[in-house]
CSV table of C-alpha atoms and ligand atoms in Angstrom, one decimal:
chain,number,residue,atom,x,y,z
A,110,MET,CA,-93.5,32.2,27.3
A,111,LYS,CA,-91.4,35.0,25.9
A,112,ALA,CA,-88.7,34.4,23.5
A,113,TYR,CA,-85.5,36.5,23.5
A,114,GLU,CA,-82.7,36.9,21.0
A,115,THR,CA,-79.1,38.0,22.0
A,116,ILE,CA,-77.4,40.2,19.4
A,117,VAL,CA,-73.6,40.5,19.6
A,118,GLY,CA,-71.0,42.2,17.6
A,119,LEU,CA,-67.3,42.2,18.4
A,120,GLU,CA,-64.5,44.8,18.0
A,121,ILE,CA,-61.1,43.2,18.1
A,122,HIS,CA,-57.9,45.1,18.3
A,123,VAL,CA,-54.9,43.0,17.3
A,124,GLU,CA,-51.3,44.2,17.8
A,125,LEU,CA,-49.1,43.5,14.7
A,126,LEU,CA,-45.8,41.7,15.0
A,127,THR,CA,-43.8,44.3,13.1
A,128,LYS,CA,-40.2,45.1,14.2
A,129,THR,CA,-40.9,48.8,14.3
A,130,LYS,CA,-43.9,51.2,15.0
A,131,MET,CA,-46.8,52.3,12.7
A,132,PHE,CA,-45.2,55.6,11.9
A,133,CYS,CA,-41.7,55.9,13.2
A,134,GLY,CA,-38.7,53.6,13.5
A,135,CYS,CA,-39.0,52.8,17.2
A,136,LYS,CA,-38.8,49.3,18.3
A,137,ASN,CA,-42.2,47.5,18.7
A,138,SER,CA,-41.4,45.2,21.6
A,139,PHE,CA,-43.5,44.1,24.6
A,140,GLY,CA,-42.0,44.2,28.2
A,141,ASP,CA,-39.1,46.6,27.7
A,142,ALA,CA,-38.2,49.2,30.3
A,143,PRO,CA,-40.8,52.0,30.4
A,144,ASN,CA,-40.3,54.8,27.9
A,145,THR,CA,-37.3,53.5,26.1
A,146,ASN,CA,-38.8,52.8,22.7
A,147,VAL,CA,-39.9,56.3,22.1
A,148,CYS,CA,-39.2,59.3,19.8
A,149,GLU,CA,-40.5,62.6,18.7
A,150,VAL,CA,-43.0,61.1,16.5
A,151,CYS,CA,-44.7,58.6,18.9
A,152,LEU,CA,-44.4,61.1,21.6
A,153,GLY,CA,-46.4,63.6,19.5
A,154,PHE,CA,-43.9,66.4,19.4
A,155,PRO,CA,-45.1,69.4,17.5
A,156,GLY,CA,-43.9,69.4,13.9
A,157,ALA,CA,-42.7,65.7,14.0
A,158,LEU,CA,-43.9,63.9,10.8
A,159,PRO,CA,-45.1,60.3,10.6
A,160,ARG,CA,-44.1,57.8,7.9
A,161,ILE,CA,-46.2,54.9,7.4
A,162,ASN,CA,-44.9,51.3,8.0
A,163,LYS,CA,-45.2,49.1,4.8
A,164,THR,CA,-45.1,45.8,6.7
A,165,ALA,CA,-48.1,46.9,8.8
A,166,ILE,CA,-50.1,47.4,5.6
A,167,ASP,CA,-49.0,44.1,4.2
A,168,TYR,CA,-50.0,42.4,7.4
A,169,GLY,CA,-53.4,44.2,7.4
A,170,ILE,CA,-53.9,42.9,3.9
A,171,ARG,CA,-52.9,39.5,4.9
A,172,ALA,CA,-55.4,39.4,7.7
A,173,GLY,CA,-58.1,40.9,5.5
A,174,LEU,CA,-57.6,38.2,2.9
A,175,ALA,CA,-57.6,35.5,5.4
A,176,LEU,CA,-61.2,36.7,6.6
A,177,ASP,CA,-62.3,36.7,2.9
A,178,CYS,CA,-62.4,40.6,2.9
A,179,SER,CA,-62.3,42.9,-0.2
A,180,ILE,CA,-59.2,45.1,-0.1
A,181,ARG,CA,-59.1,48.7,-0.8
A,182,GLU,CA,-56.4,49.8,-3.4
A,183,ALA,CA,-56.4,53.4,-2.6
A,184,PHE,CA,-57.1,54.8,1.0
A,185,GLY,CA,-56.4,57.6,3.3
A,186,THR,CA,-55.9,57.8,7.0
A,187,ASP,CA,-57.8,59.9,9.6
A,188,ARG,CA,-57.4,61.7,12.9
A,189,LYS,CA,-59.7,60.4,15.6
A,190,LYS,CA,-59.6,63.2,18.2
A,191,TYR,CA,-60.0,62.8,22.0
A,192,PHE,CA,-58.2,63.8,25.1
A,193,TYR,CA,-56.6,61.2,27.2
A,194,PRO,CA,-53.3,60.9,29.0
A,195,ASP,CA,-52.2,57.8,27.1
A,196,LEU,CA,-52.9,59.5,23.8
A,197,VAL,CA,-50.0,62.0,23.5
A,198,LYS,CA,-50.8,63.7,20.3
A,199,GLY,CA,-54.4,64.3,21.3
A,200,TYR,CA,-55.6,62.2,18.4
A,201,GLN,CA,-55.1,58.7,17.1
A,202,ILE,CA,-54.2,58.0,13.5
A,203,THR,CA,-56.7,55.6,12.2
A,204,GLN,CA,-59.0,54.8,9.2
A,205,ASP,CA,-62.6,56.1,9.3
A,206,ALA,CA,-64.5,56.1,6.0
A,207,GLU,CA,-62.0,54.1,4.0
A,208,PRO,CA,-60.9,51.0,5.9
A,209,LEU,CA,-58.2,49.0,4.3
A,210,CYS,CA,-60.4,45.9,4.3
A,211,TYR,CA,-64.2,45.4,4.2
A,212,ASP,CA,-67.0,42.9,3.8
A,213,GLY,CA,-65.4,39.6,4.9
A,214,TYR,CA,-66.8,36.8,7.0
A,215,ILE,CA,-65.9,33.7,9.1
A,216,GLU,CA,-68.1,30.6,8.9
A,217,VAL,CA,-68.6,29.3,12.6
A,218,PRO,CA,-70.0,26.0,13.1
A,219,VAL,CA,-73.1,26.4,15.3
A,220,ASP,CA,-75.3,23.3,16.1
A,221,ASP,CA,-73.6,21.4,13.1
A,222,GLU,CA,-74.4,24.2,10.6
A,223,ALA,CA,-71.9,26.9,9.3
A,224,HIS,CA,-73.2,30.2,10.5
A,225,LYS,CA,-71.7,33.2,8.7
A,226,VAL,CA,-70.4,36.0,11.0
A,227,ARG,CA,-69.9,38.9,8.6
A,228,ILE,CA,-66.9,41.2,9.1
A,229,GLU,CA,-67.8,44.8,8.5
A,230,ARG,CA,-64.2,46.2,8.2
A,231,VAL,CA,-60.6,45.8,9.1
A,232,HIS,CA,-58.7,49.0,9.5
A,233,ILE,CA,-55.1,50.0,10.4
A,234,GLU,CA,-54.4,52.3,13.3
A,235,GLU,CA,-52.0,53.0,16.0
A,236,ASP,CA,-52.0,51.9,19.6
A,237,THR,CA,-52.0,54.2,22.5
A,238,GLY,CA,-49.5,54.5,25.4
A,239,LYS,CA,-50.4,52.7,28.7
A,240,ALA,CA,-51.3,54.1,32.2
A,241,ILE,CA,-49.7,52.2,35.1
A,242,HIS,CA,-51.2,52.6,38.4
A,243,ASN,CA,-48.7,51.9,41.1
A,244,GLU,CA,-49.0,50.8,44.8
A,245,ALA,CA,-48.4,54.5,46.0
A,246,GLY,CA,-51.6,55.5,44.1
A,247,ASP,CA,-49.8,57.4,41.4
A,248,THR,CA,-50.5,57.0,37.7
A,249,LEU,CA,-47.4,56.6,35.6
A,250,MET,CA,-47.3,56.8,31.8
A,251,ASP,CA,-45.5,54.2,29.7
A,252,TYR,CA,-45.3,55.3,26.0
A,253,ASN,CA,-43.5,52.3,24.6
A,254,ARG,CA,-46.9,51.1,23.2
A,255,SER,CA,-47.6,54.5,21.7
A,256,GLY,CA,-47.7,54.1,18.0
A,257,VAL,CA,-47.6,50.3,17.8
A,258,PRO,CA,-49.4,49.1,14.8
A,259,LEU,CA,-52.9,47.7,15.3
A,260,ILE,CA,-55.6,46.3,13.0
A,261,GLU,CA,-59.1,46.6,14.4
A,262,ILE,CA,-61.6,44.1,13.1
A,263,VAL,CA,-65.3,44.9,13.5
A,264,THR,CA,-67.9,42.2,13.0
A,265,LYS,CA,-71.6,42.9,12.0
A,266,PRO,CA,-74.0,42.0,14.9
A,267,ASP,CA,-74.4,38.5,13.7
A,268,ILE,CA,-73.3,36.5,16.8
A,269,ARG,CA,-76.2,35.0,18.8
A,270,SER,CA,-74.6,33.4,21.8
A,271,ALA,CA,-71.6,33.4,24.1
A,272,GLU,CA,-70.4,30.0,22.7
A,273,GLU,CA,-70.8,31.2,19.1
A,274,ALA,CA,-68.5,34.4,20.3
A,275,ARG,CA,-66.0,31.9,21.7
A,276,LEU,CA,-65.9,29.9,18.6
A,277,PHE,CA,-65.6,33.0,16.4
A,278,LEU,CA,-62.7,34.3,18.5
A,279,THR,CA,-61.1,30.9,18.5
A,280,MET,CA,-61.1,30.7,14.8
A,281,LEU,CA,-60.0,34.3,14.3
A,282,LYS,CA,-57.0,33.8,16.7
A,283,SER,CA,-56.0,30.6,14.9
A,284,ARG,CA,-56.1,32.3,11.5
A,285,LEU,CA,-54.0,35.2,12.7
A,286,GLU,CA,-51.5,32.8,14.3
A,287,TYR,CA,-51.3,31.0,10.9
A,288,LEU,CA,-50.6,34.2,9.2
A,289,GLY,CA,-47.8,35.1,11.5
A,290,VAL,CA,-49.0,38.8,11.7
A,291,SER,CA,-49.5,38.7,15.5
A,292,ASP,CA,-48.6,36.7,18.5
A,293,VAL,CA,-52.3,37.0,19.6
A,294,LYS,CA,-51.5,36.9,23.3
A,295,MET,CA,-54.5,38.1,25.2
A,296,GLU,CA,-52.7,38.1,28.4
A,297,GLU,CA,-50.1,40.7,27.1
A,298,GLY,CA,-52.8,42.7,25.4
A,299,SER,CA,-51.8,41.8,21.7
A,300,LEU,CA,-55.5,40.7,21.1
A,301,ARG,CA,-58.2,42.8,22.9
A,302,CYS,CA,-61.9,42.4,22.6
A,303,ASP,CA,-64.8,44.6,23.1
A,304,VAL,CA,-68.4,43.3,23.1
A,305,ASN,CA,-71.3,45.2,21.7
A,306,ILE,CA,-74.6,43.5,23.0
A,307,ASN,CA,-78.3,43.9,23.1
A,308,VAL,CA,-81.4,41.7,23.3
A,309,LYS,CA,-84.6,41.5,21.3
A,310,ASN,CA,-88.0,40.2,22.3
A,311,THR,CA,-88.6,38.2,19.2
A,312,GLU,CA,-92.3,38.3,19.7
A,313,THR,CA,-92.8,42.1,20.2
A,314,GLY,CA,-89.6,43.2,18.2
A,315,GLN,CA,-88.6,45.4,21.2
A,316,ARG,CA,-84.9,45.7,21.6
A,317,THR,CA,-82.6,47.2,24.4
A,318,ALA,CA,-80.2,49.9,23.8
A,319,ILE,CA,-76.8,48.5,22.9
A,320,THR,CA,-74.3,48.1,25.6
A,321,GLU,CA,-70.5,48.0,25.0
A,322,VAL,CA,-68.4,46.0,27.3
A,323,LYS,CA,-64.8,46.7,27.6
A,324,ASN,CA,-61.9,45.2,29.6
A,325,LEU,CA,-62.2,41.6,28.5
A,326,ASN,CA,-58.9,39.9,28.7
A,327,SER,CA,-59.8,36.3,28.1
A,328,PHE,CA,-62.2,34.3,25.9
A,329,ARG,CA,-63.7,33.1,29.1
A,330,ALA,CA,-64.4,36.6,30.1
A,331,VAL,CA,-66.0,37.4,26.8
A,332,SER,CA,-68.3,34.4,27.3
A,333,ARG,CA,-69.2,35.3,30.9
A,334,ALA,CA,-69.8,38.8,30.0
A,335,ILE,CA,-72.2,38.0,27.2
A,336,GLU,CA,-74.1,35.6,29.5
A,337,SER,CA,-74.3,38.1,32.2
A,338,GLU,CA,-75.4,40.9,29.9
A,339,THR,CA,-78.0,38.7,28.3
A,340,GLN,CA,-79.6,38.2,31.7
A,341,ARG,CA,-79.3,42.1,32.5
A,342,HIS,CA,-81.0,43.0,29.2
A,343,ILE,CA,-83.7,40.3,29.5
A,344,ALA,CA,-84.6,41.8,33.0
A,345,LEU,CA,-84.8,45.3,31.5
A,346,LEU,CA,-87.4,44.1,28.9
A,347,GLU,CA,-89.3,42.3,31.5
A,348,ALA,CA,-89.6,45.5,33.3
A,349,GLU,CA,-90.8,47.2,30.2
A,350,GLU,CA,-87.5,49.2,29.8
A,351,THR,CA,-85.0,49.4,27.1
A,352,GLY,CA,-82.0,50.8,29.0
A,353,GLU,CA,-79.6,53.4,27.6
A,354,LYS,CA,-76.7,53.2,25.4
A,355,GLU,CA,-73.7,53.0,27.6
A,356,THR,CA,-70.2,51.6,28.0
A,357,ARG,CA,-69.7,49.1,30.9
A,358,ARG,CA,-66.6,47.3,32.0
A,359,TRP,CA,-66.3,43.6,33.0
A,360,ASP,CA,-65.5,42.7,36.5
A,361,ASP,CA,-64.0,39.1,36.5
A,362,LEU,CA,-64.4,38.8,40.4
A,363,SER,CA,-68.0,39.8,40.7
A,364,GLY,CA,-69.0,38.2,37.3
A,365,ARG,CA,-70.8,41.1,36.1
A,366,THR,CA,-70.5,44.4,34.2
A,367,LEU,CA,-70.1,47.8,35.9
A,368,LEU,CA,-71.2,51.1,34.4
A,369,MET,CA,-68.3,53.2,33.1
A,370,ARG,CA,-70.0,56.0,31.1
A,371,ALA,CA,-73.0,56.7,29.0
A,372,LYS,CA,-71.7,56.1,25.5
A,373,GLY,CA,-70.7,59.0,23.4
A,374,THR,CA,-71.7,58.9,19.8
A,375,SER,CA,-69.0,58.8,17.2
A,376,SER,CA,-69.4,62.3,15.9
A,377,ASP,CA,-67.7,63.3,19.3
A,378,TYR,CA,-64.3,62.2,17.8
A,379,ARG,CA,-64.4,65.0,15.2
A,380,TYR,CA,-62.8,62.7,12.7
A,381,SER,CA,-60.8,64.6,10.0
A,382,ALA,CA,-58.3,63.7,7.2
A,383,GLU,CA,-54.7,63.0,8.4
A,384,GLY,CA,-52.8,65.6,6.6
A,385,ASP,CA,-49.3,64.5,7.3
A,386,ILE,CA,-49.7,61.2,5.5
A,387,PRO,CA,-50.4,61.3,1.8
A,388,ARG,CA,-53.3,59.0,0.4
A,389,ILE,CA,-51.9,55.5,-0.3
A,390,GLN,CA,-52.2,53.8,-3.7
A,391,LEU,CA,-51.2,50.1,-3.4
A,392,PRO,CA,-48.6,49.0,-6.0
A,393,ALA,CA,-50.4,46.9,-8.8
A,394,GLN,CA,-49.9,43.2,-8.1
A,395,MET,CA,-49.3,43.8,-4.4
A,396,ILE,CA,-52.7,42.3,-3.3
A,397,GLU,CA,-52.3,39.3,-5.7
A,398,GLU,CA,-48.7,38.6,-4.5
A,399,ILE,CA,-49.8,38.6,-0.8
A,400,GLN,CA,-52.7,36.5,-1.7
A,401,ARG,CA,-50.5,34.1,-3.5
A,402,ALA,CA,-48.1,33.8,-0.5
A,403,LEU,CA,-50.7,33.2,2.1
A,404,PRO,CA,-50.3,29.9,4.1
A,405,GLU,CA,-53.0,27.3,4.1
A,406,MET,CA,-55.8,28.6,6.5
A,407,PRO,CA,-56.8,26.3,9.5
A,408,HIS,CA,-60.3,25.7,8.2
A,409,VAL,CA,-58.8,24.6,4.7
A,410,LYS,CA,-56.3,22.5,6.4
A,411,LYS,CA,-59.0,20.9,8.6
A,412,ALA,CA,-61.0,20.0,5.6
A,413,ARG,CA,-57.8,18.6,3.9
A,414,PHE,CA,-57.0,16.5,7.0
A,415,GLN,CA,-60.4,15.0,6.9
A,416,ASN,CA,-60.1,14.2,3.1
A,417,GLU,CA,-56.4,13.2,3.0
A,418,TYR,CA,-56.1,11.2,6.2
A,419,GLY,CA,-59.8,10.2,6.7
A,420,LEU,CA,-59.9,11.8,10.1
A,421,ASN,CA,-63.2,12.7,11.9
A,422,GLU,CA,-64.0,16.3,12.2
A,423,TYR,CA,-63.3,16.5,15.8
A,424,ASP,CA,-59.7,15.2,15.4
A,425,ALA,CA,-59.1,17.4,12.3
A,426,GLU,CA,-60.3,20.4,14.1
A,427,ASN,CA,-58.0,19.8,17.3
A,428,LEU,CA,-55.1,19.0,15.0
A,429,THR,CA,-55.2,22.3,12.9
A,430,GLY,CA,-55.9,24.8,15.7
A,431,ASP,CA,-52.1,25.6,16.1
A,432,PRO,CA,-50.1,25.8,12.9
A,433,ALA,CA,-46.9,24.3,14.6
A,434,PHE,CA,-48.9,21.4,16.0
A,435,ALA,CA,-50.5,20.6,12.6
A,436,ARG,CA,-46.9,20.6,11.0
A,437,LEU,CA,-45.9,18.0,13.7
A,438,PHE,CA,-48.7,15.8,12.8
A,439,GLU,CA,-47.9,16.0,9.2
A,440,GLU,CA,-44.4,15.1,9.9
A,441,LEU,CA,-45.4,12.1,11.9
A,442,MET,CA,-47.8,11.0,8.9
A,443,GLN,CA,-44.8,10.9,6.6
A,444,HIS,CA,-43.4,8.0,8.8
A,445,THR,CA,-46.8,6.0,9.5
A,446,LYS,CA,-49.8,5.0,7.8
A,447,ASP,CA,-52.4,4.8,10.5
A,448,ALA,CA,-53.7,8.3,10.8
A,449,ASP,CA,-56.3,7.5,13.5
A,450,THR,CA,-53.8,6.0,15.8
A,451,ALA,CA,-51.4,9.0,15.1
A,452,ALA,CA,-54.1,11.5,15.7
A,453,ASN,CA,-54.9,9.5,19.1
A,454,TRP,CA,-51.3,9.9,20.2
A,455,MET,CA,-50.9,13.5,19.3
A,456,LEU,CA,-54.1,14.7,20.9
A,457,GLY,CA,-53.6,12.4,23.9
A,458,ASP,CA,-50.3,11.5,25.5
A,459,PHE,CA,-48.3,13.7,23.2
A,460,SER,CA,-50.3,16.7,24.1
A,461,ARG,CA,-50.5,15.9,27.8
A,462,GLN,CA,-46.7,15.6,27.7
A,463,VAL,CA,-46.4,19.0,26.1
A,464,ASN,CA,-48.6,20.6,28.4
A,465,ASP,CA,-47.3,19.1,31.7
A,466,LYS,CA,-43.7,19.9,30.6
A,467,GLU,CA,-44.6,23.3,29.0
A,468,ILE,CA,-42.6,22.5,25.9
A,469,ARG,CA,-42.9,24.6,22.9
A,470,TYR,CA,-43.9,22.8,19.6
A,471,ASP,CA,-40.6,23.9,18.1
A,472,ALA,CA,-38.6,22.4,20.9
A,473,ILE,CA,-39.8,18.8,21.1
A,474,PRO,CA,-36.7,16.9,22.0
A,475,PHE,CA,-37.2,14.1,19.6
A,476,ALA,CA,-38.1,13.7,15.9
A,477,MET,CA,-41.5,12.7,14.7
A,478,LYS,CA,-39.9,9.8,13.0
A,479,ASP,CA,-39.0,8.5,16.5
A,480,LEU,CA,-42.7,8.7,17.5
A,481,ALA,CA,-43.5,6.9,14.5
A,482,ASP,CA,-41.0,4.1,15.5
A,483,LEU,CA,-42.8,4.1,18.9
A,484,LEU,CA,-46.2,3.5,17.2
A,485,ALA,CA,-44.7,0.8,15.3
A,486,LEU,CA,-43.4,-1.0,18.4
A,487,VAL,CA,-47.0,-1.1,19.6
A,488,GLU,CA,-48.4,-2.2,16.1
A,489,ASN,CA,-46.1,-5.2,16.0
A,490,GLN,CA,-46.7,-5.9,19.5
A,491,THR,CA,-43.2,-5.6,20.7
A,492,ILE,CA,-44.5,-3.5,23.6
A,493,HIS,CA,-48.1,-3.0,24.8
A,494,LEU,CA,-49.8,0.4,25.2
A,495,ASN,CA,-49.0,1.2,28.8
A,496,ALA,CA,-45.4,0.6,28.1
A,497,ALA,CA,-45.4,2.8,25.1
A,498,LYS,CA,-46.8,5.6,27.2
A,499,LYS,CA,-44.0,5.0,29.5
A,500,VAL,CA,-41.5,5.1,26.6
A,501,LEU,CA,-43.1,8.3,25.4
A,502,ARG,CA,-42.6,9.9,28.8
A,503,SER,CA,-38.9,9.0,28.7
A,504,MET,CA,-38.5,10.3,25.2
A,505,PHE,CA,-39.8,13.7,26.3
A,506,GLU,CA,-37.4,13.6,29.3
A,507,THR,CA,-34.3,12.3,27.5
A,508,GLY,CA,-34.7,12.7,23.8
A,509,GLY,CA,-33.8,9.0,23.5
A,510,LYS,CA,-34.8,6.7,20.7
A,511,PRO,CA,-37.8,4.4,21.5
A,512,GLY,CA,-35.9,1.3,20.7
A,513,ASP,CA,-33.1,2.0,23.1
A,514,ILE,CA,-35.5,3.0,25.8
A,515,VAL,CA,-37.5,-0.3,25.5
A,516,GLU,CA,-34.3,-2.3,25.7
A,517,LYS,CA,-32.8,-0.4,28.6
A,518,GLU,CA,-35.9,-0.4,30.7
A,519,GLY,CA,-36.7,-4.1,29.8
A,520,LEU,CA,-40.4,-3.1,28.5
A,521,SER,CA,-40.5,-5.7,25.7
A,522,GLN,CA,-43.5,-7.9,26.0
A,523,ILE,CA,-42.9,-11.6,27.0
A,524,THR,CA,-43.5,-13.5,23.9
A,525,ASP,CA,-42.4,-16.9,25.3
A,526,THR,CA,-45.7,-18.8,25.8
A,527,GLY,CA,-44.2,-21.0,28.3
A,528,ALA,CA,-43.5,-18.2,30.6
A,529,LEU,CA,-46.9,-16.6,30.0
A,530,GLU,CA,-48.6,-19.9,30.8
A,531,LYS,CA,-46.7,-20.2,34.1
A,532,ILE,CA,-47.9,-16.8,35.2
A,533,VAL,CA,-51.5,-17.7,34.2
A,534,ASP,CA,-51.3,-21.0,36.1
A,535,GLU,CA,-50.0,-19.1,39.3
A,536,VAL,CA,-52.7,-16.5,39.0
A,537,LEU,CA,-55.5,-19.1,38.6
A,538,ASP,CA,-54.1,-21.2,41.6
A,539,ALA,CA,-54.3,-18.0,43.7
A,540,ASN,CA,-57.9,-16.9,42.7
A,541,PRO,CA,-60.2,-20.1,42.7
A,542,GLN,CA,-63.2,-17.9,43.7
A,543,SER,CA,-62.8,-16.0,40.4
A,544,ILE,CA,-62.7,-19.2,38.5
A,545,GLU,CA,-66.1,-20.2,40.1
A,546,ASP,CA,-67.5,-16.7,39.3
A,547,ILE,CA,-66.6,-17.1,35.6
A,548,LYS,CA,-68.1,-20.5,35.3
A,549,GLY,CA,-71.2,-19.1,37.0
A,550,GLY,CA,-71.3,-16.5,34.2
A,551,LYS,CA,-69.8,-13.5,35.8
A,552,ASP,CA,-67.6,-12.3,33.0
A,553,ARG,CA,-66.1,-9.4,35.0
A,554,ALA,CA,-64.0,-11.8,36.9
A,555,LEU,CA,-62.1,-12.4,33.8
A,556,GLY,CA,-60.9,-8.9,33.4
A,557,PHE,CA,-59.8,-9.1,37.1
A,558,LEU,CA,-57.7,-12.1,36.2
A,559,VAL,CA,-56.1,-10.5,33.2
A,560,GLY,CA,-55.2,-7.5,35.5
A,561,GLN,CA,-53.6,-9.9,37.9
A,562,CYS,CA,-51.5,-11.6,35.1
A,563,MET,CA,-50.4,-8.2,33.7
A,564,LYS,CA,-49.4,-7.2,37.2
A,565,ALA,CA,-47.5,-10.5,37.7
A,566,SER,CA,-45.7,-10.0,34.3
A,567,LYS,CA,-44.7,-6.5,35.4
A,568,GLY,CA,-46.7,-5.3,32.5
A,569,LYS,CA,-44.7,-7.1,29.9
A,570,GLY,CA,-47.3,-9.7,29.0
A,571,ASN,CA,-49.7,-9.0,26.0
A,572,PRO,CA,-53.2,-8.7,27.6
A,573,GLN,CA,-54.9,-10.4,24.6
A,574,THR,CA,-52.7,-13.5,24.9
A,575,MET,CA,-53.3,-13.4,28.7
A,576,ARG,CA,-57.0,-13.4,28.2
A,577,GLN,CA,-56.8,-16.3,25.5
A,578,LEU,CA,-54.8,-18.4,27.8
A,579,LEU,CA,-56.9,-17.6,30.9
A,580,GLU,CA,-60.0,-18.7,28.9
A,581,GLU,CA,-58.3,-22.0,27.6
A,582,LYS,CA,-57.1,-22.9,31.1
A,583,ILE,CA,-60.3,-22.1,32.9
A,584,ALA,CA,-62.3,-24.4,30.4
A,585,GLN,CA,-59.8,-27.1,31.3
A,586,ARG,CA,-60.2,-26.8,35.2
B,109,ZN,ZN1,-41.2,56.6,17.8
B,110,MN,MN1,-59.7,51.3,17.5
């Protein structure tokens, strides 16, 4: 039995949410009419001089710090030269030997253990334009994206499975979202991921040549590509081959990668220093100030939620993935004490409503205090759980107060024991067989009777009280 190890490294390009581009004052904006946000600089006119965007450097440092990187205080920029229609200058301004950030890591939970995925570098660079292939078969160029600020995050080949890659990307995306440096929308191309993968036979030490997979536009595609490539590389090793270093692209429809080109080596790019931008020396204190202003990161918040609220790891994880959602939970906790119940509601019915109605977290039509009031109505048995779910739906639709909705829709539980007893008697009269079943030891019949009573009370009875009354009355019969 041969044992194989999958070896994966990721390269992730992230568009930064700056107002303007990397080296000019053009608007950085997605979805505008083609070629409207352009100027001499980002169109690469001869003699046009770039000026570096300070906010882009600030965001790059934020990202580096959030990934536990060291930050370089003095650095230059470089030209990466290649010919392609989307690269109007004939070179991309990037960083080669002196990346802004280096030597970071993310700890990914794999099989209940924290596995360190090292981050080799985070450098700043500019995006290219975009080719649009229209129905007539023409290729049109849109240069709005040309010069948009990017960071490129490069990991060491520390990832061992598709699942670990997915977890890593989820954590990375969440941290960038917390930092507010990018909108990290894969579908709009503001987060793009390439996969470098090969497979090693752990007994013989033999390895396949590294394949780079491009064109991955979802986390799912990344997972599937890693799984599919793992199989292809194993097949190579089984055939006593190692394959060749190549670039492939992911085809989502066929679920496999297709050969694009045999990969060029990096020296093909003929990197040289960017002569139009002076070397940059970061002002003293700048890194410290950015560090001090960093928001609490999701993994730190998750640990705090476990400690402070006594939540289990799963709930803490899911509550902290999105910063706006975590904020709502903390708002709720200011008005209630029962964290487990609060977490259940937020991750259950609350999230369901948000998804169904496609509401943004900053546009919830009621205050978290109202949700706390709803939880209190359940806690003090004014309404039972199913009625409360109904009330929550109505709060999402109308923004009304839970107390008002309960009253208007008559959802209060019947607390009058006389009325409840009457219902129980009627149900028992109508179901003599169930009584016999229960006396014969079939406990499941009791659940059926509780259901019948709830139905007869139009959902307004308390199921525990119903059960109690049923037991008492059956014993008397
Ligand atoms: Zn421009
Ligand atoms: Mn790049």
